[in-house]
Structure formats: C-alpha cells, structure tokens
Tab-separated table of C-alpha atoms in Angstrom:
chain	number	residue	atom	x	y	z
A	1226	MET	CA	56.105	74.121	-20.284
A	1227	ASN	CA	57.667	71.129	-18.508
A	1228	ALA	CA	55.866	72.023	-15.301
A	1229	GLY	CA	52.584	72.208	-17.185
A	1230	LEU	CA	53.151	68.862	-18.822
A	1231	ARG	CA	53.976	67.348	-15.468
A	1232	ALA	CA	50.735	68.690	-14.034
A	1233	VAL	CA	48.733	67.345	-16.954
A	1234	ASN	CA	50.475	63.967	-16.639
A	1235	THR	CA	49.729	63.853	-12.944
A	1236	ARG	CA	46.121	64.671	-13.604
A	1237	LEU	CA	45.889	61.981	-16.268
A	1238	ARG	CA	47.367	59.479	-13.881
A	1239	GLU	CA	44.790	60.449	-11.273
A	1240	LEU	CA	42.007	60.041	-13.797
A	1241	LEU	CA	43.372	56.655	-14.847
A	1242	ALA	CA	43.532	55.581	-11.208
A	1243	GLU	CA	39.939	56.715	-10.699
A	1244	ARG	CA	38.912	54.826	-13.827
A	1245	ASP	CA	40.724	51.702	-12.666
A	1246	ALA	CA	39.004	51.955	-9.290
A	1247	GLN	CA	35.643	52.362	-11.014
A	1248	VAL	CA	36.371	49.392	-13.278
A	1249	ALA	CA	37.371	47.296	-10.276
A	1250	ALA	CA	34.198	48.307	-8.458
A	1251	LEU	CA	32.097	47.500	-11.512
A	1252	ALA	CA	33.884	44.161	-11.855
A	1253	GLY	CA	33.068	43.380	-8.241
A	1254	GLU	CA	29.459	44.357	-8.781
A	1255	LEU	CA	29.384	42.208	-11.929
A	1256	GLU	CA	30.647	39.208	-9.989
A	1257	GLU	CA	28.041	39.821	-7.323
A	1258	HIS	CA	25.342	40.019	-9.974
A	1259	ARG	CA	26.640	36.873	-11.617
A	1260	ALA	CA	26.540	35.074	-8.276
A	1261	LEU	CA	23.045	36.446	-7.655
A	1262	VAL	CA	21.901	35.335	-11.107
A	1263	ALA	CA	23.390	31.868	-10.522
A	1264	ALA	CA	21.635	31.629	-7.155
A	1265	LEU	CA	18.350	32.787	-8.679
A	1266	GLN	CA	18.727	30.316	-11.550
A	1267	ALA	CA	19.307	27.509	-9.044
A	1268	GLN	CA	16.286	28.678	-7.061
A	1269	VAL	CA	14.153	28.778	-10.205
A	1270	ALA	CA	15.348	25.294	-11.134
A	1271	ASP	CA	14.447	24.046	-7.658
A	1272	LEU	CA	11.006	25.637	-7.849
A	1273	ALA	CA	10.447	24.268	-11.361
A	1274	ALA	CA	11.416	20.823	-10.112
A	1275	GLN	CA	8.980	21.149	-7.220
A	1276	VAL	CA	6.203	21.997	-9.673
A	1277	LYS	CA	7.015	18.846	-11.658
A	1278	VAL	CA	6.950	16.602	-8.576
A	1279	ASN	CA	3.928	14.314	-8.567
A	1280	SER	CA	2.928	10.823	-7.508
A	1281	LYS	CA	4.643	9.314	-10.565
A	1282	ASN	CA	8.151	10.562	-9.793
A	1283	SER	CA	8.144	10.810	-6.001
A	1284	SER	CA	6.720	9.200	-2.896
A	1285	ARG	CA	3.804	11.628	-2.794
A	1286	PRO	CA	0.371	9.959	-2.754
A	1287	PRO	CA	-1.870	10.251	-5.846
A	1288	SER	CA	-4.357	12.306	-3.827
A	1289	SER	CA	-1.794	15.131	-3.671
A	1290	ASP	CA	-1.882	15.596	-7.455
A	1291	GLY	CA	-5.256	17.320	-7.295
A	1292	LEU	CA	-7.203	17.879	-10.497
A	1293	ALA	CA	-4.077	18.437	-12.598
A	1294	ARG	CA	-2.992	14.829	-12.460
A	1295	PRO	CA	-0.111	13.755	-14.705
A	1296	GLU	CA	-0.746	11.575	-17.704
A	1297	PRO	CA	-0.223	7.895	-16.971
A	1298	LYS	CA	3.299	6.714	-17.704
A	1299	SER	CA	4.631	3.209	-17.534
A	1300	LEU	CA	8.189	1.932	-17.740
A	1301	ARG	CA	6.909	-1.349	-19.137
A	1302	LYS	CA	7.312	-1.879	-22.858
A	1303	LYS	CA	4.239	-2.174	-25.023
A	1304	GLY	CA	3.409	-5.811	-25.668
A	1305	ALA	CA	1.741	-7.478	-28.589
A	1306	ARG	CA	-1.409	-8.334	-26.640
A	1307	ARG	CA	-4.366	-6.081	-27.403
A	1308	PRO	CA	-6.701	-4.763	-24.667
A	1309	GLY	CA	-9.661	-6.898	-23.721
A	1310	ARG	CA	-10.271	-10.622	-23.749
A	1311	PRO	CA	-7.749	-12.582	-25.864
A	1312	LYS	CA	-9.186	-14.071	-29.039
A	1313	GLY	CA	-10.406	-17.602	-28.529
A	1314	GLN	CA	-10.610	-17.349	-24.747
A	1315	PRO	CA	-14.125	-18.241	-23.499
A	1316	GLY	CA	-16.097	-15.470	-21.893
A	1317	VAL	CA	-17.369	-15.515	-18.332
A	1318	THR	CA	-21.022	-14.893	-17.567
A	1319	MET	CA	-23.744	-16.159	-15.242
A	1320	GLN	CA	-24.289	-19.880	-15.614
A	1321	PHE	CA	-27.376	-22.041	-15.048
A	1322	THR	CA	-27.417	-24.086	-11.879
A	1323	ASP	CA	-28.662	-27.667	-11.939
A	1324	HIS	CA	-30.032	-27.388	-8.414
A	1325	PRO	CA	-32.286	-24.327	-8.155
A	1326	ASP	CA	-33.763	-23.609	-4.738
A	1327	ARG	CA	-37.219	-23.079	-6.195
A	1328	VAL	CA	-38.891	-24.049	-9.488
A	1329	VAL	CA	-41.937	-22.215	-10.796
A	1330	ARG	CA	-43.685	-23.647	-13.860
A	1331	HIS	CA	-45.578	-21.301	-16.145
A	1332	GLU	CA	-48.274	-23.012	-18.290
A	1333	PRO	CA	-49.900	-21.531	-21.392
A	1334	ALA	CA	-53.674	-21.169	-20.845
A	1335	ALA	CA	-54.821	-21.358	-24.465
A	1336	CYS	CA	-53.522	-21.814	-28.002
A	1337	ARG	CA	-52.261	-18.525	-29.389
A	1338	GLU	CA	-53.557	-19.480	-32.860
A	1339	CYS	CA	-57.105	-20.756	-32.300
A	1340	GLY	CA	-57.658	-20.046	-28.617
A	1341	HIS	CA	-58.406	-23.667	-27.688
A	1342	GLY	CA	-57.615	-24.568	-24.061
A	1343	LEU	CA	-54.363	-26.461	-23.474
A	1344	ALA	CA	-55.178	-28.142	-20.157
A	1345	GLY	CA	-53.891	-31.734	-20.342
A	1346	ALA	CA	-52.178	-31.200	-23.720
A	1347	GLY	CA	-48.847	-32.859	-24.357
A	1348	GLN	CA	-45.632	-30.966	-23.546
A	1349	THR	CA	-43.431	-30.342	-26.580
A	1350	GLY	CA	-40.695	-28.212	-25.077
A	1351	MET	CA	-39.571	-25.895	-22.294
A	1352	GLU	CA	-37.443	-22.782	-21.986
A	1353	ARG	CA	-35.479	-22.222	-18.767
A	1354	ARG	CA	-34.748	-18.883	-17.170
A	1355	GLN	CA	-33.163	-18.437	-13.745
A	1356	VAL	CA	-33.189	-15.405	-11.460
A	1357	THR	CA	-30.732	-15.135	-8.579
A	1358	GLU	CA	-32.221	-13.077	-5.774
A	1359	ILE	CA	-31.442	-12.355	-2.143
A	1360	PRO	CA	-34.454	-13.005	0.083
A	1361	GLU	CA	-35.536	-10.536	2.720
A	1362	VAL	CA	-33.651	-11.287	5.910
A	1363	LYS	CA	-34.772	-10.177	9.356
A	1364	ALA	CA	-32.958	-10.617	12.634
A	1365	THR	CA	-34.502	-13.229	14.909
A	1366	VAL	CA	-34.686	-13.056	18.683
A	1367	THR	CA	-34.184	-16.245	20.689
A	1368	GLU	CA	-35.256	-16.186	24.326
A	1369	HIS	CA	-33.454	-18.546	26.665
A	1370	GLN	CA	-35.467	-19.396	29.760
A	1371	MET	CA	-33.361	-20.946	32.501
A	1372	VAL	CA	-35.987	-22.812	34.528
A	1373	GLU	CA	-35.534	-23.187	38.268
A	1374	ARG	CA	-37.100	-26.117	40.092
A	1375	GLU	CA	-37.319	-27.176	43.720
A	1376	CYS	CA	-36.225	-30.650	44.684
A	1377	PRO	CA	-39.190	-32.534	46.290
A	1378	CYS	CA	-36.740	-34.535	48.374
A	1379	CYS	CA	-34.465	-31.947	49.999
A	1380	GLY	CA	-36.070	-28.670	48.979
A	1381	GLN	CA	-32.972	-27.379	47.184
A	1382	ARG	CA	-33.708	-25.097	44.279
A	1383	THR	CA	-31.700	-25.668	41.068
A	1384	LYS	CA	-31.709	-23.428	38.016
A	1385	ALA	CA	-30.580	-24.545	34.545
A	1386	GLY	CA	-27.350	-23.043	33.235
A	1387	ALA	CA	-27.294	-20.570	30.375
A	1388	PRO	CA	-25.997	-21.768	26.974
A	1389	ALA	CA	-22.386	-21.035	26.097
A	1390	GLY	CA	-21.896	-17.430	25.029
A	1391	VAL	CA	-25.155	-16.178	26.537
A	1392	THR	CA	-23.774	-14.005	29.310
A	1393	ALA	CA	-26.114	-10.993	29.508
A	1394	PRO	CA	-29.857	-10.467	29.893
A	1395	VAL	CA	-30.013	-8.952	26.373
A	1396	GLN	CA	-27.209	-9.219	23.815
A	1397	TYR	CA	-26.350	-9.648	20.161
A	1398	GLY	CA	-25.289	-13.017	18.794
A	1399	PRO	CA	-21.926	-13.856	17.189
A	1400	ARG	CA	-23.149	-13.468	13.610
A	1401	ALA	CA	-24.574	-10.017	14.351
A	1402	SER	CA	-21.249	-9.071	15.933
A	1403	ALA	CA	-19.375	-10.427	12.905
A	1404	LEU	CA	-21.584	-8.483	10.483
A	1405	ALA	CA	-21.158	-5.223	12.401
A	1406	THR	CA	-17.369	-5.656	12.538
A	1407	TYR	CA	-17.317	-6.661	8.885
A	1408	LEU	CA	-19.040	-3.443	7.864
A	1409	TRP	CA	-16.969	-1.240	10.166
A	1410	HIS	CA	-13.437	-2.639	9.881
A	1411	GLY	CA	-13.862	-4.819	6.818
A	1412	GLN	CA	-15.632	-2.413	4.447
A	1413	PHE	CA	-14.615	0.820	6.250
A	1414	LEU	CA	-18.073	2.170	6.951
A	1415	SER	CA	-18.222	4.509	9.905
A	1416	ARG	CA	-19.818	3.137	13.061
A	1417	ASP	CA	-22.967	5.185	12.456
A	1418	ARG	CA	-23.303	4.002	8.857
A	1419	SER	CA	-22.661	0.423	9.968
A	1420	CYS	CA	-25.556	0.704	12.415
A	1421	ARG	CA	-27.843	2.148	9.735
A	1422	ALA	CA	-26.855	-0.590	7.289
A	1423	LEU	CA	-27.708	-3.290	9.830
A	1424	ALA	CA	-31.043	-1.615	10.511
A	1425	ASP	CA	-31.906	-1.383	6.804
A	1426	MET	CA	-30.819	-4.917	5.914
A	1427	PHE	CA	-31.737	-6.932	8.988
A	1428	GLY	CA	-34.027	-4.810	11.112
A	1429	CYS	CA	-31.673	-4.552	14.099
A	1430	ALA	CA	-29.830	-1.351	14.918
A	1431	PRO	CA	-27.069	-1.661	17.527
A	1432	SER	CA	-25.698	1.539	18.966
A	1433	PRO	CA	-22.244	2.794	17.925
A	1434	GLY	CA	-20.980	1.862	21.391
A	1435	ALA	CA	-22.285	-1.671	20.962
A	1436	VAL	CA	-20.476	-1.974	17.619
A	1437	ALA	CA	-17.230	-0.814	19.239
A	1438	ALA	CA	-17.688	-3.415	21.995
A	1439	MET	CA	-18.264	-6.130	19.383
A	1440	ALA	CA	-15.058	-5.217	17.545
A	1441	ARG	CA	-13.112	-5.073	20.820
A	1442	LYS	CA	-14.312	-8.554	21.741
A	1443	ILE	CA	-13.408	-9.997	18.340
A	1444	ALA	CA	-9.977	-8.320	18.430
A	1445	ALA	CA	-9.296	-10.019	21.756
A	1446	PHE	CA	-10.431	-13.407	20.432
A	1447	VAL	CA	-8.103	-13.280	17.379
A	1448	ALA	CA	-4.978	-12.958	19.557
A	1449	PRO	CA	-4.038	-16.667	19.095
A	1450	ALA	CA	-4.247	-16.211	15.309
A	1451	LEU	CA	-1.917	-13.203	15.508
A	1452	GLU	CA	0.597	-15.235	17.497
A	1453	GLU	CA	0.671	-17.847	14.730
A	1454	ILE	CA	1.070	-15.119	12.125
A	1455	VAL	CA	4.124	-13.758	13.946
A	1456	LYS	CA	5.634	-17.250	14.130
A	1457	ALA	CA	5.093	-17.758	10.406
A	1458	LEU	CA	6.716	-14.413	9.589
A	1459	LEU	CA	9.737	-15.141	11.771
A	1460	SER	CA	10.348	-18.384	9.893
A	1461	ALA	CA	9.914	-16.839	6.424
A	1462	ASP	CA	12.858	-16.662	4.016
A	1463	VAL	CA	11.723	-13.297	2.633
A	1464	ALA	CA	9.404	-10.764	4.279
A	1465	HIS	CA	8.125	-7.303	3.359
A	1466	PHE	CA	8.125	-4.358	5.758
A	1467	ASP	CA	6.678	-0.857	5.511
A	1468	GLU	CA	5.114	1.900	7.591
A	1469	THR	CA	2.780	4.820	7.020
A	1470	GLY	CA	1.194	7.656	8.958
A	1471	PHE	CA	-2.141	7.022	10.690
A	1472	ARG	CA	-4.255	9.612	12.478
A	1473	VAL	CA	-5.259	8.489	15.967
A	1474	ALA	CA	-7.066	10.746	18.436
A	1475	GLY	CA	-6.135	13.786	16.350
A	1476	LYS	CA	-2.408	12.986	16.452
A	1477	LEU	CA	0.008	11.325	14.043
A	1478	ALA	CA	0.692	7.671	14.756
A	1479	TRP	CA	2.239	5.002	12.543
A	1480	VAL	CA	0.961	1.762	11.086
A	1481	HIS	CA	3.672	-0.885	10.620
A	1482	SER	CA	3.237	-3.890	8.360
A	1483	ALA	CA	5.082	-7.181	8.000
A	1484	SER	CA	3.960	-9.701	5.406
A	1485	SER	CA	5.168	-12.824	3.674
A	1486	GLY	CA	3.212	-15.166	1.456
A	1487	LYS	CA	-0.135	-15.887	3.110
A	1488	HIS	CA	0.590	-14.123	6.406
A	1489	VAL	CA	0.047	-10.446	7.221
A	1490	LEU	CA	0.690	-8.547	10.449
A	1491	ILE	CA	-0.427	-4.941	10.914
A	1492	THR	CA	0.333	-2.996	14.080
A	1493	VAL	CA	0.025	0.618	15.204
A	1494	HIS	CA	2.374	2.623	17.391
A	1495	GLY	CA	3.034	6.212	18.336
A	1496	LYS	CA	6.572	6.054	16.916
A	1497	ARG	CA	7.729	5.441	13.369
A	1498	GLY	CA	11.249	4.133	14.024
A	1499	THR	CA	12.752	1.153	15.814
A	1500	GLU	CA	10.521	1.627	18.865
A	1501	GLY	CA	7.426	0.967	16.777
A	1502	MET	CA	9.136	-1.834	14.828
A	1503	ASP	CA	10.250	-3.535	18.027
A	1504	ALA	CA	6.712	-3.380	19.392
A	1505	ALA	CA	5.442	-5.235	16.309
A	1506	GLY	CA	7.635	-8.168	17.358
A	1507	VAL	CA	8.978	-9.327	13.977
A	1508	LEU	CA	12.101	-7.409	12.945
A	1509	PRO	CA	14.023	-7.865	16.243
A	1510	SER	CA	14.035	-11.655	15.733
A	1511	PHE	CA	13.776	-11.884	11.942
A	1512	ALA	CA	16.656	-13.752	10.294
A	1513	GLY	CA	15.597	-13.816	6.639
A	1514	ILE	CA	15.805	-11.307	3.788
A	1515	ALA	CA	13.994	-8.064	4.613
A	1516	VAL	CA	12.432	-6.150	1.720
A	1517	HIS	CA	11.825	-2.472	2.484
A	1518	ASP	CA	12.535	1.076	1.359
A	1519	ALA	CA	15.781	2.917	2.060
A	1520	TRP	CA	14.700	4.332	5.418
A	1521	ALA	CA	17.644	4.040	7.799
A	1522	PRO	CA	16.030	2.359	10.876
A	1523	TYR	CA	15.521	-0.877	8.918
A	1524	ASP	CA	19.297	-1.224	8.647
A	1525	THR	CA	19.816	-1.230	12.414
A	1526	TYR	CA	18.718	-4.861	12.864
A	1527	ASP	CA	21.846	-7.029	12.858
A	1528	GLY	CA	20.071	-10.388	12.843
A	1529	ILE	CA	18.674	-9.904	9.328
A	1530	ALA	CA	20.394	-12.107	6.752
A	1531	ALA	CA	20.237	-9.486	3.987
A	1532	HIS	CA	18.366	-6.392	2.879
A	1533	ALA	CA	16.555	-5.863	-0.427
A	1534	LEU	CA	15.636	-2.292	-1.295
A	1535	CYS	CA	12.432	-1.481	-3.154
A	1536	ASN	CA	13.182	-0.658	-6.781
A	1537	ALA	CA	9.794	0.986	-7.322
A	1538	HIS	CA	11.022	3.784	-5.059
A	1539	VAL	CA	14.330	4.278	-6.878
A	1540	LEU	CA	12.574	4.173	-10.260
A	1541	ARG	CA	10.390	7.086	-9.165
A	1542	GLU	CA	13.470	9.013	-8.059
A	1543	LEU	CA	15.238	8.300	-11.346
A	1544	THR	CA	12.150	9.342	-13.286
A	1545	ALA	CA	12.224	12.670	-11.435
A	1546	VAL	CA	15.861	13.133	-12.558
A	1547	THR	CA	14.905	12.550	-16.198
A	1548	GLU	CA	12.104	15.120	-15.924
A	1549	THR	CA	13.962	17.841	-14.010
A	1550	GLY	CA	17.673	17.348	-14.757
A	1551	SER	CA	20.033	18.385	-17.540
A	1552	ASP	CA	20.658	16.305	-20.664
A	1553	LEU	CA	23.642	14.653	-18.974
A	1554	ASP	CA	21.548	13.864	-15.894
A	1555	LEU	CA	18.849	12.416	-18.124
A	1556	THR	CA	21.420	10.098	-19.721
A	1557	TRP	CA	22.704	8.472	-16.537
A	1558	ALA	CA	19.266	8.247	-14.943
A	1559	GLN	CA	17.771	6.616	-18.044
A	1560	GLN	CA	20.689	4.182	-18.185
A	1561	ALA	CA	19.972	3.084	-14.621
A	1562	ILE	CA	16.241	2.757	-15.385
A	1563	ASP	CA	16.918	0.615	-18.453
A	1564	ALA	CA	19.268	-1.652	-16.486
A	1565	LEU	CA	16.697	-2.208	-13.723
A	1566	ILE	CA	13.842	-2.921	-16.150
A	1567	THR	CA	16.009	-5.320	-18.178
A	1568	LEU	CA	16.963	-7.262	-15.057
A	1569	LYS	CA	13.348	-7.266	-13.844
A	1570	ASP	CA	12.152	-8.780	-17.132
A	1571	ALA	CA	14.963	-11.331	-17.043
A	1572	ALA	CA	14.110	-12.363	-13.479
A	1573	THR	CA	10.418	-12.719	-14.347
A	1574	ALA	CA	11.232	-14.817	-17.415
A	1575	ALA	CA	13.565	-17.042	-15.390
A	1576	ARG	CA	10.898	-17.694	-12.754
A	1577	GLN	CA	8.283	-18.511	-15.377
A	1578	ALA	CA	10.691	-20.906	-17.089
A	1579	GLY	CA	11.557	-22.598	-13.792
A	1580	GLN	CA	15.215	-21.548	-13.999
A	1581	PRO	CA	17.206	-21.069	-10.780
A	1582	ALA	CA	18.898	-17.851	-11.937
A	1583	ILE	CA	19.102	-15.398	-14.815
A	1584	ASP	CA	21.882	-15.460	-17.396
A	1585	ALA	CA	25.216	-14.618	-15.746
A	1586	ASP	CA	26.536	-12.492	-18.629
A	1587	LEU	CA	23.317	-10.503	-18.769
A	1588	LEU	CA	23.426	-9.959	-15.017
A	1589	ALA	CA	27.061	-8.819	-15.062
A	1590	GLY	CA	26.499	-6.434	-17.956
A	1591	GLN	CA	23.365	-4.784	-16.577
A	1592	GLU	CA	24.867	-4.557	-13.106
A	1593	LYS	CA	27.831	-2.666	-14.598
A	1594	TYR	CA	25.461	-0.322	-16.442
A	1595	PHE	CA	23.679	0.392	-13.154
A	1596	THR	CA	26.843	1.098	-11.142
A	1597	ASP	CA	28.390	3.141	-13.970
A	1598	ALA	CA	25.258	5.258	-14.106
A	1599	ALA	CA	25.491	5.849	-10.363
A	1600	GLY	CA	29.143	6.870	-10.691
A	1601	THR	CA	28.297	9.336	-13.458
A	1602	GLY	CA	25.519	10.839	-11.369
A	1603	ILE	CA	27.934	11.369	-8.487
A	1604	VAL	CA	30.464	13.167	-10.691
A	1605	LEU	CA	27.922	15.396	-12.454
A	1606	ASN	CA	26.396	16.539	-9.164
A	1607	ALA	CA	29.541	16.614	-7.041
A	1608	ALA	CA	29.394	20.412	-6.658
A	1609	ARG	CA	26.034	20.149	-4.856
A	1610	ARG	CA	25.366	23.855	-5.399
A	1611	SER	CA	21.581	23.546	-5.404
A	1612	LYS	CA	18.992	21.444	-3.655
A	1613	LEU	CA	18.478	19.478	-6.854
A	1614	GLN	CA	22.156	18.685	-7.169
A	1615	LYS	CA	22.305	17.640	-3.522
A	1616	LYS	CA	19.281	15.376	-4.032
A	1617	ARG	CA	20.721	13.803	-7.188
A	1618	HIS	CA	24.120	13.325	-5.579
A	1619	ALA	CA	22.530	11.604	-2.585
A	1620	LEU	CA	20.515	9.335	-4.903
A	1621	ALA	CA	23.521	8.362	-7.024
A	1622	THR	CA	25.656	7.773	-3.921
A	1623	ARG	CA	22.992	5.508	-2.407
A	1624	MET	CA	22.721	3.584	-5.677
A	1625	ARG	CA	26.495	3.048	-5.712
A	1626	ASP	CA	26.851	2.138	-2.046
A	1627	ARG	CA	23.788	-0.149	-1.937
A	1628	ALA	CA	23.831	-1.580	-5.429
A	1629	GLY	CA	23.856	-5.092	-3.936
A	1630	ASP	CA	20.629	-4.408	-2.044
A	1631	TYR	CA	18.936	-2.826	-5.058
A	1632	LEU	CA	19.952	-5.703	-7.343
A	1633	ARG	CA	19.389	-8.524	-4.877
A	1634	PHE	CA	16.252	-9.528	-6.801
A	1635	ALA	CA	18.462	-10.316	-9.797
A	1636	HIS	CA	20.882	-12.478	-7.771
A	1637	ASP	CA	18.228	-14.309	-5.725
A	1638	LEU	CA	14.970	-15.098	-7.511
A	1639	ARG	CA	13.179	-15.526	-4.179
A	1640	VAL	CA	13.423	-11.767	-3.732
A	1641	PRO	CA	10.813	-9.602	-5.534
A	1642	PHE	CA	11.667	-6.520	-7.570
A	1643	ASP	CA	9.711	-4.126	-5.350
A	1644	ASN	CA	7.986	-3.835	-1.991
A	1645	ASN	CA	4.469	-3.609	-3.395
A	1646	PRO	CA	3.019	-6.395	-1.185
A	1647	ALA	CA	3.791	-4.353	1.943
A	1648	GLU	CA	2.442	-1.151	0.418
A	1649	GLN	CA	-0.761	-2.913	-0.620
A	1650	VAL	CA	-1.241	-4.039	2.978
A	1651	ILE	CA	-0.876	-0.609	4.570
A	1652	ARG	CA	-2.897	1.081	1.825
A	1653	MET	CA	-6.011	-0.199	3.575
A	1654	SER	CA	-5.267	1.944	6.620
A	1655	LYS	CA	-5.045	5.016	4.367
A	1656	LEU	CA	-8.360	4.070	2.803
A	1657	ARG	CA	-9.907	3.688	6.268
A	1658	ILE	CA	-8.867	7.232	7.206
A	1659	LYS	CA	-10.010	8.631	3.859
A	1660	VAL	CA	-13.465	7.048	4.063
A	1661	SER	CA	-14.350	7.408	7.732
A	1662	GLY	CA	-11.774	9.695	9.330
A	1663	CYS	CA	-9.218	9.077	12.060
A	1664	MET	CA	-9.483	6.559	14.856
A	1665	ARG	CA	-10.732	8.030	18.120
A	1666	SER	CA	-8.319	6.215	20.437
A	1667	MET	CA	-5.150	4.137	20.343
A	1668	ALA	CA	-7.080	1.157	21.743
A	1669	GLY	CA	-9.532	1.391	18.850
A	1670	ALA	CA	-6.648	1.663	16.372
A	1671	GLU	CA	-5.037	-1.448	17.870
A	1672	ASP	CA	-8.333	-3.344	17.533
A	1673	PHE	CA	-8.581	-2.210	13.904
A	1674	CYS	CA	-5.042	-3.401	13.084
A	1675	ALA	CA	-5.560	-6.752	14.841
A	1676	ILE	CA	-8.768	-7.398	12.893
A	1677	ARG	CA	-7.204	-6.278	9.590
A	1678	SER	CA	-4.263	-8.638	10.178
A	1679	TYR	CA	-6.682	-11.473	10.832
A	1680	LEU	CA	-8.828	-10.707	7.776
A	1681	ALA	CA	-5.909	-10.162	5.393
A	1682	THR	CA	-4.343	-13.469	6.416
A	1683	ALA	CA	-7.679	-15.287	6.201
A	1684	SER	CA	-8.254	-13.878	2.716
A	1685	ARG	CA	-4.865	-15.158	1.548
A	1686	HIS	CA	-5.886	-18.599	2.827
A	1687	SER	CA	-9.180	-18.420	0.857
A	1688	ILE	CA	-11.235	-18.017	4.049
A	1689	SER	CA	-14.188	-15.643	3.701
A	1690	TRP	CA	-14.094	-12.614	5.964
A	1691	LEU	CA	-17.570	-13.132	7.329
A	1692	ASP	CA	-16.885	-16.752	8.171
A	1693	ALA	CA	-13.602	-15.843	9.860
A	1694	LEU	CA	-15.243	-13.065	11.897
A	1695	THR	CA	-18.175	-15.273	12.911
A	1696	ARG	CA	-15.821	-17.952	14.176
A	1697	ALA	CA	-13.896	-15.318	16.116
A	1698	ALA	CA	-17.087	-13.873	17.624
A	1699	GLU	CA	-18.023	-17.391	18.780
A	1700	GLY	CA	-14.710	-17.580	20.638
A	1701	THR	CA	-13.150	-20.144	18.279
A	1702	PRO	CA	-11.185	-18.037	15.757
A	1703	TRP	CA	-9.664	-19.465	12.606
A	1704	ILE	CA	-5.965	-20.139	13.243
A	1705	PRO	CA	-3.475	-20.154	10.341
A	1706	GLY	CA	-1.949	-23.601	9.950
A	1707	ALA	CA	-4.458	-25.297	12.247
A	1708	THR	CA	-6.320	-28.304	10.886
C-alpha cells in the first residue's frame, strides 16, 4: 500500500510540475500578448494622430487638407464687435470727381407734357452721372532715323547718335518691358499667358524668350536697390527670417527671406541650411534680434544679439497635443496656450497704450504657467514609448529650454509674437509655383527673387509696382532711402 501511495504521489508531483510549466508558459505568452497589445495600441494612437494632423495643428500647408478641410478654429476670444461695418462708420463707395476728363451734355428735345420744342429754353436743373472707363490702348511704334550727312568742307561723313536706350534695330521700350515683367513676376502669369495678355490689351505680342530677356534686364538693373535693402536689414533692430521649398529645373531648391519694416530680401539657393543663408548675405553679419522658427541652423550665428522663436508654430504643436493626447496632456498643453495668448493680448494692449512694457506681475505669473506646463509635459511623456510621446517630450523640452526665446515678445515689445511677416513674404513663391509651375532654371529663379524683393520693398514704401518696374527698365531703378 505504501509503495502504491508513493507511486501516486510521484505521479501527482509530476502532474503538478507539468501544470506549473504550462502555467509559466501561458504566463509568458500572456506577457507577450500584453506587450503586443500595448505596441498595437501605441501604433493605433500614432495612426489616429496622423489622421488628425492638418494645417491647423501642424506645419502642413492648407492645400494638403484636401476636400475634408477642418472647421476653422481660432485661439482668439470672441469680441463684442459684430461682423460688418461698425455702426456709425461712413461707408465707402465711388465718389464724384470735380475734374472729369470729358463732359457730355444731354439736352431734352421737347416737352414731355405738350411736346413743344425746348431749344433756347431756360435751364432749371441738372443731374450728374459719371462713368469711369478705360480707353482702348494700342502700342505705338516710334522710328528713330539717325541721319548721316557729308561735310561740304572736308568730306567727312557724320551720323547722328541713337537716343539713350535705343540699342537694337527693333526692340521693345521700357514700359512694354515693365508691363511684361509685371504680368509674369508680379501677377504670376506664365510667360505664354503674359504674351497673350499683352497682345489682347495692347496689340503687341512679344515672344516668351523676349519676356524672359526683359525680366533678366530688369533684374540686373535693380541690383543697386537690393544692395540698399541688405544694408537696411543689417542695421535693423529686429528682422524676420524664413525659408521654403521651391522647384527649380525639376529639382528642390530653397527660397530664403529676410525682412524688417519696409525692406524685403528674397533669395534662392540649392541648399536650405547655413550655405543658403550665408549666400543671402544678411544673417552672417546681422547683429539684431532674429525672429524665426525653431530650425537649428538659425542658432549657429554667434553675432545675433538674441533669438525670438515663432509662437504661431508652437501654438500649432500645442493644439495637436490637445487634439491627440490624453486628458493630462490636454491640461498642460492648454495651460501653455492660455499663457501665450494672455501675454500676446497684454503685449498688444501695452503697445496700443504707448507703454514701454507689460505689467511685471502678469508677466511673471504667465511665464511661470508656461514653464510649469512644459515641465509637466516632460514628466508625462518621459517614457517616450511611442512616437507621440517622443514628439510631445521633445516639444515640452524645447519649451522649457527655450522659454526665453518663446517669451521674448513679452519682455521686449519691439519683438512680434510670431514670424508671420516672413511667412507672408515667402508665400508668394509658393503661389508662383502653384499658378504657373516651377522655374526652368536657377538663373530664372534668381531673377524672379530679385524682382520680388524689389517689388515687395517698393510696395511697402507706397511705390506702385508698374512705376518701379518702368524706372528699372529705363536703367534708373527706384532706390530705397534715395531722395
């Protein structure tokens, strides 16, 4: 009996050992499944976040949203002012001019009551109506005949010299060149459409090659204006910088912009980083406050007095956190958004009131809210298990480490809240590509950027584009700061 019990006990122990091994194996499989589920959940969260990414919460352009564009959202608070013209403000409409170019009098022929003729009758009133019209304009051709005569004394033949600017047997004048360049690089028509527009409006149709030659000549003539623009930017206290992709000859190039006040410089280069920035000629010698995004190459210039990071960019990133993160992530991101908007409103109010700075207590409190929010974001995403957590951790760390650059607008009222002026400048190059396609050569792209710099600066000085281009085509370009 004892031997049998021992055998049964041994068997039971073997079964228990097998069960324990099976349980251990199942536990290992369970842990693997849990890890797999966690990885899949993180992957799903990343994919869901990618679906929610749009132009409102990232740096993607609005054109990437497609037909399913997000509803408009604004971080600005709703004001008391209703849409439309404020009550009591006079409207704006066409006004009568006291000096019409032409007056046409319309006389009644006979009385509408009895039919008696009104010739010579006394005038008892008059109603005025004015029509503004553009007359038909046709290009004119001026022939210059340089007469040659023979001296009766010595027999030497002398021919009269050609007028200034008349260098070829047949050519277009400076205003025609200005109009062609205005349509091509000013209004972004293609060269072919520019030629057709000139033919329809003025009866002259230069070839696409002739239009390119006109633009090349004007771009060369505006070089002195660009030199003055660079000088003005180098002496500015605050300047905006940005860059964007630009298709040239089927390849990706980069448009770089530098702007401050009434001066704009746009350049194009094959490289996006410091090589392209150095070629523009501003950042290497700039000693003021540089406003830009958080792209690292901007921080490599030691001569800059200070950096100011664009808060429009960080607001988009924080908005993405509120739309894709957990409740705790939403809390710290919204706290940072509220702090930035509060300081922005305070800075705007201080400028409008002519104050040199915003309230010190308000600044200290909101600055603490901003840095505390960044610290919370770092802690919540410290594990960095998923792409989203890594992205949020990097954002919060940048906010903490560069809080002074993000909040520089609140400490120095000369500094704007965002870098919109620079983005508005380079947006024109995107529009050029969208309307008429890429530039065919780097030389053509350089001409385009030179002319756009000239026109943007002229516009900020209240100089009409056509006038500025005509002066450039005549060889005497408008120069910023010149009397």
